[in-house]
Coordinates of C-alpha atoms and ligand atoms in Angstrom, one line a residue:
M1 CA 41.5 69.0 81.8
S2 CA 41.3 67.1 78.6
L3 CA 45.4 66.8 76.7
E4 CA 43.3 66.1 73.5
N5 CA 43.4 68.6 70.7
S6 CA 43.2 68.9 66.8
Y7 CA 46.9 69.8 67.1
P8 CA 49.4 67.4 66.5
R9 CA 51.8 67.6 69.5
V10 CA 55.7 67.6 68.8
T11 CA 58.5 67.9 71.4
V12 CA 61.2 71.0 71.4
A13 CA 63.7 68.3 70.2
E14 CA 61.3 67.8 66.9
A15 CA 59.9 71.5 66.1
G16 CA 62.6 72.1 63.1
R17 CA 61.0 69.6 61.6
H18 CA 57.9 70.7 61.5
N19 CA 58.7 74.0 60.2
G20 CA 55.3 76.3 59.5
E21 CA 52.8 73.4 60.4
T22 CA 50.8 74.6 63.7
V23 CA 51.9 72.3 66.2
E24 CA 51.5 71.8 69.9
I25 CA 53.9 71.2 72.6
A26 CA 53.6 70.7 76.2
G27 CA 55.8 71.7 79.0
W28 CA 56.7 74.3 81.7
L29 CA 57.4 77.4 81.6
Y30 CA 61.3 78.0 81.6
N31 CA 61.5 81.8 81.4
L32 CA 59.5 84.5 80.6
R33 CA 60.0 88.0 78.7
R34 CA 57.9 91.0 78.7
G35 CA 56.9 93.8 77.2
G36 CA 53.3 95.7 77.0
K37 CA 52.3 94.0 73.6
I38 CA 54.3 91.5 73.7
C39 CA 56.0 89.1 76.0
F40 CA 58.3 85.9 75.1
P41 CA 57.3 82.9 76.9
Q42 CA 60.3 80.3 76.8
L43 CA 58.7 76.6 77.1
R44 CA 60.9 73.7 78.4
D45 CA 59.6 70.2 77.7
G46 CA 62.6 68.4 78.3
T47 CA 64.0 67.8 74.7
G48 CA 65.1 71.5 74.6
I49 CA 63.5 74.9 75.5
I50 CA 61.8 77.2 72.8
Q51 CA 60.9 80.6 72.8
C52 CA 57.4 81.2 72.4
V53 CA 56.2 84.8 71.1
A54 CA 53.1 85.9 72.0
V55 CA 51.4 89.0 70.8
K56 CA 48.4 90.9 72.7
S57 CA 46.2 91.5 69.3
A58 CA 46.7 88.0 68.3
L59 CA 45.0 86.3 71.2
P60 CA 42.2 86.7 74.0
E61 CA 43.0 89.5 76.6
D62 CA 43.0 87.0 79.8
L63 CA 45.6 84.0 77.8
F64 CA 47.7 87.4 77.1
E65 CA 47.3 88.6 80.6
S66 CA 47.9 85.0 81.9
L67 CA 50.8 84.1 79.7
K68 CA 52.3 87.8 80.5
N69 CA 51.8 87.0 84.6
L70 CA 52.9 83.4 83.8
T71 CA 55.7 82.2 86.9
Q72 CA 58.6 80.4 86.6
E73 CA 57.9 76.4 86.0
S74 CA 53.9 76.4 85.5
S75 CA 52.7 73.8 83.1
L76 CA 50.7 74.3 80.0
M77 CA 50.8 73.5 76.8
I78 CA 51.3 76.1 74.0
R79 CA 50.0 76.0 70.6
G80 CA 50.8 77.5 67.2
K81 CA 53.2 78.0 64.2
I82 CA 56.7 77.0 64.5
R83 CA 58.5 79.9 62.1
E84 CA 62.8 79.4 61.4
E85 CA 65.0 81.6 63.5
S86 CA 68.4 81.9 62.8
R87 CA 68.5 84.2 65.7
A88 CA 67.2 82.0 68.3
P89 CA 68.7 79.2 70.6
G90 CA 67.4 76.2 69.2
G91 CA 66.6 77.6 65.5
Y92 CA 63.2 78.1 66.1
E93 CA 60.3 80.1 67.3
L94 CA 56.5 79.6 68.1
D95 CA 54.1 82.2 67.1
V96 CA 51.5 81.9 70.4
E97 CA 48.1 81.2 68.8
G98 CA 46.6 79.4 71.9
A99 CA 47.4 77.4 75.1
D100 CA 46.3 76.0 77.8
I101 CA 47.8 76.5 81.3
L102 CA 47.5 73.2 83.8
Q103 CA 49.2 74.6 87.1
R104 CA 50.0 78.6 87.7
V105 CA 53.1 78.2 89.9
P106 CA 51.7 80.0 92.9
E107 CA 53.3 83.8 93.8
E108 CA 53.6 82.9 97.4
T109 CA 55.7 79.3 96.6
P110 CA 57.5 80.8 94.0
Y111 CA 59.6 77.8 92.6
P112 CA 63.3 77.4 94.5
I113 CA 65.6 77.6 91.6
T114 CA 66.0 80.8 90.3
P115 CA 69.0 81.8 87.6
K116 CA 70.9 83.6 90.6
D117 CA 73.9 81.2 92.3
H118 CA 72.7 79.1 94.5
G119 CA 74.6 77.0 96.5
I120 CA 75.6 73.4 96.4
D121 CA 74.0 72.0 99.3
F122 CA 70.9 74.1 98.2
L123 CA 70.6 72.7 95.1
M124 CA 71.4 69.0 96.2
D125 CA 68.5 69.5 98.9
H126 CA 66.1 69.7 95.5
R127 CA 68.2 67.9 93.3
H128 CA 64.0 66.8 92.5
L129 CA 63.9 69.9 90.8
W130 CA 67.2 70.4 89.9
L131 CA 67.2 67.9 87.4
R132 CA 64.9 70.4 85.4
S133 CA 68.1 72.4 84.8
R134 CA 69.6 72.5 81.4
R135 CA 72.9 71.5 82.6
Q136 CA 71.7 68.3 84.5
N137 CA 68.9 67.5 82.2
A138 CA 73.0 66.8 79.6
A139 CA 74.5 65.3 82.2
I140 CA 71.5 63.0 82.5
R141 CA 71.2 62.4 79.2
V142 CA 75.1 61.7 78.6
R143 CA 74.8 59.0 81.6
H144 CA 71.9 57.6 79.0
E145 CA 74.1 57.5 76.3
V146 CA 77.3 55.9 78.3
I147 CA 74.5 52.9 80.0
K148 CA 73.5 51.9 76.4
G149 CA 76.3 52.0 74.6
I150 CA 77.5 50.1 77.4
R151 CA 74.9 47.8 76.5
D152 CA 75.3 48.1 72.9
Y153 CA 79.4 46.7 73.5
F154 CA 78.1 43.5 75.2
D155 CA 75.6 42.8 73.5
S156 CA 77.1 43.1 70.0
H157 CA 80.4 40.9 71.5
G158 CA 78.7 38.3 72.0
F159 CA 78.6 38.4 76.1
V160 CA 74.9 37.4 78.4
L161 CA 73.5 39.8 80.6
V162 CA 72.8 37.7 84.0
D163 CA 71.7 39.8 87.1
T164 CA 73.3 39.2 90.2
P165 CA 71.8 39.7 93.3
I166 CA 71.2 42.9 95.7
F167 CA 71.0 41.0 98.6
T168 CA 74.3 39.1 99.4
P169 CA 75.8 36.5 102.0
A170 CA 79.5 37.5 101.5
A171 CA 82.3 40.4 101.0
C172 CA 83.4 40.5 97.7
E173 CA 85.6 43.7 98.1
G174 CA 86.6 43.6 101.8
T175 CA 84.8 43.7 105.3
S176 CA 85.3 47.4 105.7
T177 CA 82.6 49.4 103.2
L178 CA 79.9 46.3 103.7
F179 CA 76.3 47.6 103.8
E180 CA 74.2 45.2 106.8
V181 CA 71.1 44.4 106.3
D182 CA 68.7 43.0 108.5
Y183 CA 67.2 40.3 107.0
F184 CA 64.4 38.7 108.5
E185 CA 64.9 36.4 111.9
D186 CA 68.9 35.7 113.2
E187 CA 70.0 35.8 109.4
K188 CA 72.0 39.0 108.6
V189 CA 73.2 40.0 104.8
Y190 CA 74.9 42.9 103.0
L191 CA 74.4 44.7 99.9
T192 CA 76.4 44.0 96.7
Q193 CA 79.9 45.4 96.8
S194 CA 79.9 43.4 93.4
G195 CA 78.6 41.1 91.2
Q196 CA 81.6 39.4 90.3
L197 CA 81.4 36.8 92.4
Y198 CA 78.3 35.3 91.2
N199 CA 79.6 36.6 87.7
E200 CA 82.4 34.2 87.6
A201 CA 79.9 31.2 88.0
T202 CA 77.3 32.4 85.0
S203 CA 80.6 32.8 83.2
A204 CA 81.2 29.2 83.2
A205 CA 77.7 28.6 82.7
F206 CA 77.9 30.4 79.5
G207 CA 81.3 31.6 78.5
K208 CA 80.5 35.5 78.9
T209 CA 78.1 37.3 81.1
Y210 CA 77.7 40.4 82.6
C211 CA 76.0 41.8 85.0
F212 CA 75.3 45.6 85.2
G213 CA 73.7 47.2 88.3
P214 CA 74.0 49.4 91.4
T215 CA 76.3 48.4 93.8
F216 CA 77.0 49.4 97.3
R217 CA 80.1 50.5 99.3
A218 CA 79.8 52.0 103.0
E219 CA 83.2 54.2 101.7
K220 CA 83.6 56.8 104.7
S221 CA 85.2 58.9 102.3
K222 CA 84.0 62.5 101.9
T223 CA 85.4 63.0 97.8
R224 CA 84.7 63.6 94.6
R225 CA 84.8 60.5 93.2
H226 CA 82.9 58.1 95.7
L227 CA 79.0 57.0 96.5
T228 CA 77.8 54.9 98.5
E229 CA 75.3 53.7 96.4
F230 CA 76.5 53.8 92.5
W231 CA 76.2 52.0 88.8
M232 CA 78.6 49.1 88.2
V233 CA 78.6 47.4 84.5
E234 CA 80.6 44.1 85.2
P235 CA 81.9 41.8 82.7
E236 CA 83.1 37.8 83.2
M237 CA 84.8 35.7 80.9
S238 CA 85.9 32.2 81.1
Y239 CA 89.0 30.8 79.6
A240 CA 90.8 34.5 79.6
N241 CA 93.6 36.3 81.8
L242 CA 94.6 39.5 82.6
E243 CA 95.8 40.3 78.9
D244 CA 92.3 39.6 77.7
V245 CA 90.7 42.6 80.7
K246 CA 92.9 44.7 79.1
R247 CA 92.0 44.4 75.1
V248 CA 87.9 44.3 76.5
G249 CA 88.2 47.2 78.3
E250 CA 90.5 49.7 75.8
E251 CA 88.0 48.7 73.4
L252 CA 84.5 49.2 75.5
V253 CA 85.8 52.5 76.7
T254 CA 87.1 53.9 73.1
F255 CA 83.8 52.3 72.1
V256 CA 81.7 54.3 74.5
V257 CA 83.2 57.7 74.3
G258 CA 82.8 57.3 70.1
R259 CA 79.8 57.3 71.1
V260 CA 79.3 59.9 73.6
S261 CA 81.4 62.4 71.2
E262 CA 79.1 61.2 68.1
H263 CA 75.6 61.5 69.5
R264 CA 75.8 64.2 72.5
R265 CA 77.2 67.1 70.6
E266 CA 74.7 69.1 71.5
E267 CA 74.9 68.1 75.8
L268 CA 78.4 68.3 76.0
K269 CA 77.9 71.6 74.4
V270 CA 75.5 72.5 77.4
L271 CA 78.3 71.5 79.6
E272 CA 81.0 73.1 78.1
R273 CA 83.1 70.0 77.6
D274 CA 86.4 70.2 75.6
V275 CA 85.0 68.0 73.0
T276 CA 88.6 67.5 71.3
K277 CA 89.7 65.6 75.0
L278 CA 87.0 63.3 74.7
E279 CA 88.1 62.7 70.2
S280 CA 92.1 62.0 71.0
I281 CA 90.5 59.1 74.0
Q282 CA 91.7 56.1 71.0
A283 CA 93.4 52.8 71.1
P284 CA 96.0 51.9 72.2
F285 CA 96.4 53.2 75.8
H286 CA 99.3 53.9 77.9
R287 CA 100.5 50.7 79.6
M288 CA 102.9 50.1 83.3
S289 CA 103.3 48.1 86.0
Y290 CA 103.1 49.2 88.9
D291 CA 106.9 49.0 90.0
E292 CA 106.8 51.3 86.4
A293 CA 104.3 53.5 88.5
V294 CA 106.0 54.0 92.0
V295 CA 108.8 55.2 89.9
K296 CA 107.0 57.9 88.6
L297 CA 105.2 58.9 91.1
Q298 CA 108.7 59.2 93.5
A299 CA 110.3 61.3 90.7
K300 CA 107.0 63.5 90.7
G301 CA 107.6 63.9 94.5
S302 CA 104.9 61.3 96.2
E303 CA 105.0 59.8 98.5
I304 CA 104.5 57.0 97.5
V305 CA 106.8 53.2 98.5
W306 CA 106.1 49.9 97.1
G307 CA 103.2 48.0 98.7
G308 CA 101.2 50.7 99.4
D309 CA 98.0 51.9 97.4
F310 CA 97.7 55.2 95.3
G311 CA 95.6 57.8 96.4
N312 CA 93.5 60.0 95.0
T313 CA 96.0 62.5 94.3
D314 CA 99.0 59.6 92.8
E315 CA 95.7 58.9 90.1
T316 CA 95.9 62.4 89.2
L317 CA 99.3 62.4 88.9
L318 CA 99.8 59.2 86.7
T319 CA 97.8 60.6 84.1
E320 CA 99.3 64.1 84.2
G321 CA 99.9 65.1 80.4
L322 CA 98.8 62.1 78.6
D323 CA 95.5 62.1 76.5
R324 CA 93.8 58.7 77.3
P325 CA 93.7 56.6 79.8
V326 CA 96.6 53.8 81.8
M327 CA 96.2 50.3 82.6
V328 CA 98.0 50.1 85.9
D329 CA 99.2 45.8 86.1
R330 CA 100.2 43.8 88.9
Y331 CA 100.0 45.3 91.7
P332 CA 101.4 44.3 95.1
T333 CA 98.7 41.0 96.2
A334 CA 98.6 42.4 99.4
V335 CA 96.9 45.4 99.0
K336 CA 94.2 43.7 96.6
A337 CA 91.2 41.7 97.1
F338 CA 91.6 38.4 98.1
Y339 CA 90.5 36.3 94.7
F340 CA 93.5 37.8 92.4
Q341 CA 95.2 35.1 91.1
P342 CA 99.1 35.9 91.8
A343 CA 101.6 36.0 89.0
D344 CA 103.4 33.0 88.3
D345 CA 106.9 34.4 88.1
R346 CA 106.4 36.6 90.7
P347 CA 103.4 35.7 93.6
E348 CA 103.8 39.4 95.2
V349 CA 102.3 40.8 92.5
A350 CA 98.5 40.5 91.2
L351 CA 97.2 40.0 87.4
G352 CA 95.0 43.1 88.4
V353 CA 94.8 46.7 86.3
D354 CA 93.2 49.7 86.9
F355 CA 92.4 52.0 83.9
I356 CA 92.6 55.5 85.1
A357 CA 91.0 58.3 83.4
P358 CA 92.9 61.1 82.4
E359 CA 92.3 64.4 83.8
G360 CA 92.0 63.7 87.3
Y361 CA 89.0 61.6 86.4
G362 CA 91.2 58.8 89.0
E363 CA 90.1 55.1 88.1
I364 CA 86.9 53.8 86.0
I365 CA 87.8 50.0 85.5
G366 CA 89.2 47.7 88.2
G367 CA 89.7 44.3 87.2
G368 CA 92.2 40.8 86.4
Q369 CA 92.1 37.1 86.1
R370 CA 91.0 35.6 89.7
I371 CA 92.6 32.2 91.4
H372 CA 91.2 29.5 89.6
S373 CA 92.9 26.8 91.9
L374 CA 91.2 25.3 95.1
E375 CA 93.4 25.4 97.7
L376 CA 94.7 28.6 96.6
L377 CA 91.0 29.9 96.8
K378 CA 90.9 28.5 100.3
Q379 CA 94.1 29.6 101.7
R380 CA 93.2 33.0 100.5
L381 CA 90.0 33.4 102.4
Q382 CA 91.4 32.2 105.3
E383 CA 94.3 35.4 105.3
H384 CA 91.7 37.6 104.4
N385 CA 89.4 36.4 107.7
L386 CA 86.3 35.5 105.5
P387 CA 84.0 32.5 106.6
E388 CA 84.4 29.5 104.0
E389 CA 81.1 28.9 104.3
A390 CA 79.4 31.7 103.3
F391 CA 82.1 30.8 99.7
N392 CA 81.1 27.2 99.4
W393 CA 79.6 27.9 96.6
Y394 CA 81.7 30.0 95.2
L395 CA 85.1 26.8 95.9
D396 CA 82.5 25.0 94.2
L397 CA 83.2 26.9 90.8
R398 CA 87.4 25.7 91.4
R399 CA 86.1 21.7 91.9
Y400 CA 84.4 21.3 89.3
G401 CA 85.8 22.2 85.8
S402 CA 88.4 25.4 87.3
V403 CA 89.6 27.4 84.1
P404 CA 91.2 30.4 84.4
H405 CA 88.7 33.5 83.9
A406 CA 89.2 37.2 84.4
G407 CA 87.0 40.2 84.1
F408 CA 87.5 43.6 85.7
G409 CA 84.0 46.9 86.7
M410 CA 83.3 49.7 85.6
G411 CA 81.6 52.5 87.4
V412 CA 79.2 54.4 85.5
E413 CA 79.2 57.3 87.2
R414 CA 83.2 57.8 86.8
F415 CA 82.2 57.4 83.6
V416 CA 79.9 59.5 83.1
A417 CA 81.6 62.6 85.2
W418 CA 84.8 62.4 83.3
M419 CA 82.3 62.4 79.9
C420 CA 80.9 65.6 81.2
G421 CA 84.4 66.8 81.9
L422 CA 82.3 67.9 85.6
E423 CA 83.9 68.1 89.0
H424 CA 82.2 66.7 91.1
I425 CA 80.4 62.5 90.2
R426 CA 77.4 63.0 92.6
E427 CA 76.1 65.2 89.2
T428 CA 75.9 61.7 87.1
I429 CA 73.0 59.9 88.8
A430 CA 69.5 61.6 89.2
F431 CA 69.7 60.6 92.9
P432 CA 72.9 61.1 94.6
R433 CA 73.5 58.3 97.7
M434 CA 77.1 59.9 99.4
L435 CA 78.4 59.7 103.4
Y436 CA 76.2 62.5 104.5
R437 CA 73.1 62.5 102.1
T438 CA 70.5 59.6 101.7
R439 CA 67.9 62.9 100.3
P440 CA 65.9 63.3 98.5
Ligands
4AD1 O1 87.9 48.4 92.0 P1 86.4 47.8 92.1 O2 86.8 47.9 93.2 O3 86.0 46.6 91.4 C1 85.8 46.0 91.4 O4 84.6 45.3 92.7 C2 85.2 44.4 91.2 N1 84.5 42.9 91.8 C3 84.7 44.5 89.5 C4 84.8 43.6 88.6 O5 86.2 42.7 88.5 N2 84.2 42.4 88.3 O6 85.3 48.5 91.1 C5 85.6 48.7 90.4 C6 84.7 50.8 89.6 C7 85.9 51.2 90.3 O7 87.2 50.9 88.8 C8 85.4 52.3 90.0 O8 85.3 52.7 88.6 C9 84.1 51.7 90.3 O9 84.1 50.8 90.2 N3 83.7 52.5 92.3 C10 83.0 53.3 92.6 N4 82.6 54.4 91.7 C11 81.6 54.9 92.4 N5 81.8 55.2 94.5 C12 82.4 54.2 94.6 N6 82.2 54.6 95.8 C13 83.4 53.4 93.8 N7 84.0 52.3 94.1 C14 84.6 51.5 92.5
MG2 MG1 90.0 49.1 91.9

């Protein structure tokens, strides 16, 4: 079938700019209401949904009958005049003058996702189709905005994008969450947990860099905050310390939140997100030390003792009643990764910081200052049972012009879940990978 004709093709989102004009919109049948002499096919094209009005007397008989009996998600191109209609959801309707049906979904195999309620497993099994629904469309568009915002922030603040490898020979974030891959004969590599170690090399080459890509964690935890494959943006800065991480992280978060609440109003409405919650995300964020956080948690009834890591419930308790993120710094060195610089005055705490988002969204940023002393770094590798030869290149960075440097990682999906007000991280990425889910 030819896709060419003399009508200008517009999207639903653009329809308002073509009021009174005769155009063509190409999409899929979202819904259909019908009477004897009139029917209302709702057309979905990915940019929005528009109600069309097909009147029997104005159309060839077979076309009217085909439209009237069309099945959900059939593909079609509809031509007609755009008309302002204040009662319509998008503010416009289309009066049908003609249409081409590309594929009619057969009655025997109807579109599986109907307006009735489906269980989450059913929807996840049909994720390839579920993405067509309004809420999923809105969440993925917010994700796009978040990613764009992140890139714009770093690109306009002197950071160079340097992509880091996904096959890696060494662990960055502990050996318990590594995915091992057979890499030709005799060689094992891992899927990257973080681009940080490579960022440390690139930041010494470029000053300030960031990487942005998929990262992998064999997390056995089945929580609403964990994926096994997630996207992380990781900036790294030479001649920088823990305070720089807090400053840049705070700026980045407020910038991206601003972008989303400014540019994605419609989507947030579809998601029924309370936008005032996003508008109150302003600098300065709350700041507290790990020590203070432990005291606060104990007062709230948590069983945490000094030296332990925070659980999901602890993170939620910490931001209870707060309208913006809290930055918790100086965690016990023992619970943190091998590369953290210990505090000069108190080596039992590490110069690391976590940003914990309000409303129970948990840790969205983790980072801090890296060890710059060759001797200390070698010692840490030993303490963590990490093979020195796999890190030899990394140690070189401490042999040739070592400087204090710092950076962080922000998980895109956690950030998007927070922006959208989603209960579970699985709806923030098109095809989520989780403990019990690798399909579709
Ligand atoms: O705190 P993490 O483990 O830090 C690092 O990987 C550092 N190497 C980053 C750096 O300094 N360059 O992870 C950083 C962020 C977390 O704050 C969280 O937002 C996200 O990555 N994250 C996850 N998101 C989804 N699913 C998971 N399993 C995640 N694990 C971490
Ligand atoms: Mg962390």
